Amino acid sequence: MMFPHPDIERVLISTDEIQSRIAELGRQITADYRGETVVLVCILKGAFLFMADLCRHIDLPVNTEFMAISSYGHATKSSGVVRILKDLNESIEDRNVLIVEDIVDTGLTLSYLIDLLSARHPKSMKVCSLCSKPQCHKRVVKVDYCGFELPSEFAVGYGLDFKDYYRNLPFIGVLKPSAYEQEE
Ligand code: PRP
């Protein structure tokens, strides 16, 4: 799928930029965890593409776990209400956990997740997020591996959605207000 896309105002991060940054993150994670095994915890749905690409750049023994959490419903702003839709399959006790997120916006989801997963006594826990919107954070959250900082505009693509659409765009772009204004 190529730009221009009729609902996208402009591209924020191109496909090539995404892919080369993910390769860098993978190399950094590989170096930092040398000699260890890691459980990659993908936060669904948004992180599924990032997880798939990132894990192929991590040269370590990894396990893959998936957790589905929802904070937005169908609105464009975080509600602060976090629901667990699907929990992990396996215990993370005494294991190195790397949370894999697509975006940290208000930080409410991540802050909730860190509290939840810390209580399960992992050996270590870090966060890798493809994107972060620092000016939107409402909680102090540490993103150990951050791909890109985004402006506060409504971004979609590469896992980021509006009403579950646009996740399949291979780039990240700003959604035209006309694409969501009539919907809210
Ligand atoms: C998005 C995103 C993060 C969260 C970040 O998930 O994937 O998990 O919101 O927002 P926050 O920092 O303001 O809490 P969403 O709940 O939209 O579900 P999705 O991944 O299925 O799109």
Short mmCIF file of C-alpha atoms and ligand atoms in Angstrom, two decimals:
data_model
loop_
_atom_site.label_atom_id
_atom_site.label_comp_id
_atom_site.label_asym_id
_atom_site.label_seq_id
_atom_site.Cartn_x
_atom_site.Cartn_y
_atom_site.Cartn_z
CA MET A 1 0.00 0.00 0.00
CA MET A 2 1.50 3.30 -1.03
CA PHE A 3 1.16 6.96 -0.08
CA PRO A 4 -0.77 9.04 -0.97
CA HIS A 5 -3.64 7.43 0.87
CA PRO A 6 -6.90 9.38 0.67
CA ASP A 7 -7.32 9.59 4.47
CA ILE A 8 -3.72 10.47 5.32
CA GLU A 9 -2.69 14.13 5.60
CA ARG A 10 1.05 13.48 5.63
CA VAL A 11 3.56 10.75 6.40
CA LEU A 12 5.30 11.07 9.76
CA ILE A 13 7.57 8.02 9.55
CA SER A 14 8.24 6.19 6.30
CA THR A 15 8.40 2.43 5.86
CA ASP A 16 12.19 2.58 5.42
CA GLU A 17 12.65 4.69 8.54
CA ILE A 18 10.52 2.28 10.57
CA GLN A 19 12.39 -0.77 9.35
CA SER A 20 15.87 0.63 9.87
CA ARG A 21 15.02 1.88 13.38
CA ILE A 22 13.60 -1.53 14.30
CA ALA A 23 16.84 -3.18 13.15
CA GLU A 24 18.76 -0.77 15.42
CA LEU A 25 16.50 -1.50 18.38
CA GLY A 26 16.95 -5.24 17.77
CA ARG A 27 20.73 -4.88 17.78
CA GLN A 28 20.63 -2.83 20.98
CA ILE A 29 18.35 -5.33 22.74
CA THR A 30 20.54 -8.23 21.57
CA ALA A 31 23.62 -6.54 23.03
CA ASP A 32 21.94 -5.56 26.31
CA TYR A 33 20.58 -9.06 27.05
CA ARG A 34 23.63 -11.01 25.82
CA GLY A 35 23.70 -14.46 27.53
CA GLU A 36 20.08 -14.19 28.72
CA THR A 37 16.72 -15.36 27.48
CA VAL A 38 13.88 -12.87 27.13
CA VAL A 39 10.10 -13.08 27.12
CA LEU A 40 8.74 -10.60 24.59
CA VAL A 41 5.27 -9.52 25.70
CA CYS A 42 3.37 -8.08 22.75
CA ILE A 43 0.51 -5.79 23.71
CA LEU A 44 -2.33 -6.41 21.26
CA LYS A 45 -3.60 -5.32 19.04
CA GLY A 46 -1.44 -2.36 18.09
CA ALA A 47 2.00 -3.95 18.61
CA PHE A 48 1.52 -7.02 16.43
CA LEU A 49 3.43 -5.68 13.41
CA PHE A 50 6.21 -4.18 15.52
CA MET A 51 6.57 -7.44 17.48
CA ALA A 52 6.77 -9.47 14.28
CA ASP A 53 9.51 -7.27 12.81
CA LEU A 54 11.40 -6.62 16.06
CA CYS A 55 11.72 -10.27 17.12
CA ARG A 56 13.43 -11.08 13.83
CA HIS A 57 16.16 -8.58 14.70
CA ILE A 58 16.80 -9.99 18.17
CA ASP A 59 19.54 -12.61 18.09
CA LEU A 60 18.77 -14.24 21.46
CA PRO A 61 16.62 -17.11 22.71
CA VAL A 62 13.22 -15.41 23.02
CA ASN A 63 9.77 -16.55 24.07
CA THR A 64 6.75 -14.74 22.68
CA GLU A 65 3.70 -13.90 24.75
CA PHE A 66 0.64 -11.87 23.83
CA MET A 67 -1.59 -9.77 26.02
CA ALA A 68 -4.62 -7.87 24.81
CA ILE A 69 -5.44 -4.66 26.62
CA SER A 70 -7.78 -1.92 25.63
CA SER A 71 -7.76 1.64 26.85
CA TYR A 72 -9.40 3.62 24.08
CA GLY A 73 -12.62 1.96 23.06
CA HIS A 74 -13.46 3.74 19.82
CA ALA A 75 -12.55 7.28 20.88
CA THR A 76 -9.44 9.13 19.70
CA LYS A 77 -8.41 10.08 23.25
CA SER A 78 -7.38 7.74 26.08
CA SER A 79 -10.22 7.06 28.50
CA GLY A 80 -7.89 5.96 31.28
CA VAL A 81 -9.98 2.81 31.57
CA VAL A 82 -7.79 -0.23 30.99
CA ARG A 83 -9.35 -3.62 30.36
CA ILE A 84 -7.51 -6.95 30.06
CA LEU A 85 -9.03 -8.78 27.12
CA LYS A 86 -6.45 -11.59 27.02
CA ASP A 87 -3.87 -12.43 29.66
CA LEU A 88 -0.45 -14.09 29.22
CA ASN A 89 -0.39 -17.85 28.65
CA GLU A 90 2.69 -18.51 30.79
CA SER A 91 4.16 -17.40 34.09
CA ILE A 92 6.79 -14.64 33.92
CA GLU A 93 8.18 -15.29 37.41
CA ASP A 94 11.99 -15.04 37.42
CA ARG A 95 12.12 -14.27 33.71
CA ASN A 96 13.37 -11.24 31.78
CA VAL A 97 10.28 -9.51 30.45
CA LEU A 98 10.36 -6.99 27.62
CA ILE A 99 7.01 -5.30 27.06
CA VAL A 100 6.53 -4.53 23.36
CA GLU A 101 4.15 -1.64 22.67
CA ASP A 102 3.28 0.31 19.56
CA ILE A 103 2.73 3.65 21.31
CA VAL A 104 2.91 5.31 24.70
CA ASP A 105 0.44 8.18 24.60
CA THR A 106 -0.88 9.20 28.04
CA GLY A 107 1.15 6.39 29.61
CA LEU A 108 -1.92 5.12 31.49
CA THR A 109 -1.86 1.73 29.79
CA LEU A 110 1.85 1.20 30.33
CA SER A 111 1.73 2.33 33.92
CA TYR A 112 -1.11 -0.11 34.59
CA LEU A 113 0.73 -2.93 32.82
CA ILE A 114 3.97 -2.35 34.70
CA ASP A 115 2.13 -2.53 38.03
CA LEU A 116 0.26 -5.64 36.95
CA LEU A 117 3.27 -7.52 35.62
CA SER A 118 5.66 -6.43 38.40
CA ALA A 119 3.38 -8.14 40.90
CA ARG A 120 4.17 -11.43 39.10
CA HIS A 121 7.86 -11.15 40.15
CA PRO A 122 9.76 -11.16 36.87
CA LYS A 123 13.58 -11.25 37.05
CA SER A 124 13.62 -7.96 35.14
CA MET A 125 11.17 -5.84 33.22
CA LYS A 126 11.81 -3.29 30.48
CA VAL A 127 9.69 -1.55 27.88
CA CYS A 128 10.23 -1.26 24.14
CA SER A 129 7.79 1.02 22.34
CA LEU A 130 7.92 1.91 18.67
CA CYS A 131 6.51 5.38 19.38
CA SER A 132 6.04 7.72 22.28
CA LYS A 133 4.23 11.05 22.56
CA PRO A 134 6.16 12.66 25.42
CA GLN A 135 4.01 15.82 25.49
CA CYS A 136 0.90 13.67 26.08
CA HIS A 137 2.21 11.63 29.02
CA LYS A 138 0.05 11.91 32.13
CA ARG A 139 2.15 9.41 34.10
CA VAL A 140 5.91 9.22 34.49
CA VAL A 141 6.78 6.10 32.53
CA LYS A 142 10.21 4.86 31.52
CA VAL A 143 10.47 3.64 27.96
CA ASP A 144 13.79 1.78 27.86
CA TYR A 145 13.80 1.37 24.08
CA CYS A 146 11.89 3.99 22.10
CA GLY A 147 11.75 3.97 18.32
CA PHE A 148 10.36 7.44 17.61
CA GLU A 149 8.93 10.44 19.40
CA LEU A 150 5.72 11.63 17.75
CA PRO A 151 3.91 14.99 17.89
CA SER A 152 0.50 15.01 19.57
CA GLU A 153 -1.47 14.69 16.32
CA PHE A 154 -3.61 11.62 15.69
CA ALA A 155 -1.29 9.10 14.03
CA VAL A 156 -2.27 5.85 12.34
CA GLY A 157 -0.50 3.06 10.49
CA TYR A 158 1.93 0.24 11.21
CA GLY A 159 -0.36 -1.08 13.97
CA LEU A 160 -1.80 2.26 15.09
CA ASP A 161 -5.50 2.42 14.37
CA PHE A 162 -8.62 4.49 14.22
CA LYS A 163 -11.63 2.27 14.89
CA ASP A 164 -9.43 -0.72 14.07
CA TYR A 165 -8.70 0.61 10.57
CA TYR A 166 -5.37 1.73 9.07
CA ARG A 167 -3.24 -0.76 11.07
CA ASN A 168 -2.06 -2.29 7.79
CA LEU A 169 -0.47 0.91 6.45
CA PRO A 170 3.28 0.19 6.21
CA PHE A 171 4.08 3.77 7.32
CA ILE A 172 2.89 6.03 10.14
CA GLY A 173 0.95 9.11 9.10
CA VAL A 174 -1.39 11.79 10.36
CA LEU A 175 -5.06 11.03 9.83
CA LYS A 176 -7.02 13.78 8.10
CA PRO A 177 -9.53 15.28 10.54
CA SER A 178 -12.22 14.67 7.89
CA ALA A 179 -11.62 10.92 8.36
CA TYR A 180 -12.68 10.99 12.01
CA GLU A 181 -14.63 14.20 12.67
CA GLN A 182 -17.91 12.90 11.29
CA GLU A 183 -17.42 9.65 13.28
CA GLU A 184 -17.20 11.13 16.80
C1 PRP B 1 -3.25 1.86 22.35
C2 PRP B 1 -1.78 1.47 22.27
C3 PRP B 1 -1.35 1.40 23.71
C4 PRP B 1 -2.24 2.43 24.37
C5 PRP B 1 -1.43 3.68 24.60
O1 PRP B 1 -3.99 0.70 22.55
O2 PRP B 1 -1.61 0.26 21.61
O3 PRP B 1 -1.58 0.14 24.27
O4 PRP B 1 -3.32 2.71 23.48
O5 PRP B 1 -2.26 4.71 25.09
P1 PRP B 1 -2.05 5.39 26.50
O6 PRP B 1 -0.58 5.60 26.69
O7 PRP B 1 -2.80 6.68 26.39
O8 PRP B 1 -2.64 4.50 27.55
P2 PRP B 1 -5.57 0.66 22.38
O9 PRP B 1 -6.19 0.62 23.74
O10 PRP B 1 -6.01 1.70 21.43
O11 PRP B 1 -5.79 -0.78 21.78
P3 PRP B 1 -5.19 -1.40 20.44
O12 PRP B 1 -3.73 -1.69 20.70
O13 PRP B 1 -5.98 -2.64 20.26
O14 PRP B 1 -5.38 -0.40 19.33
#
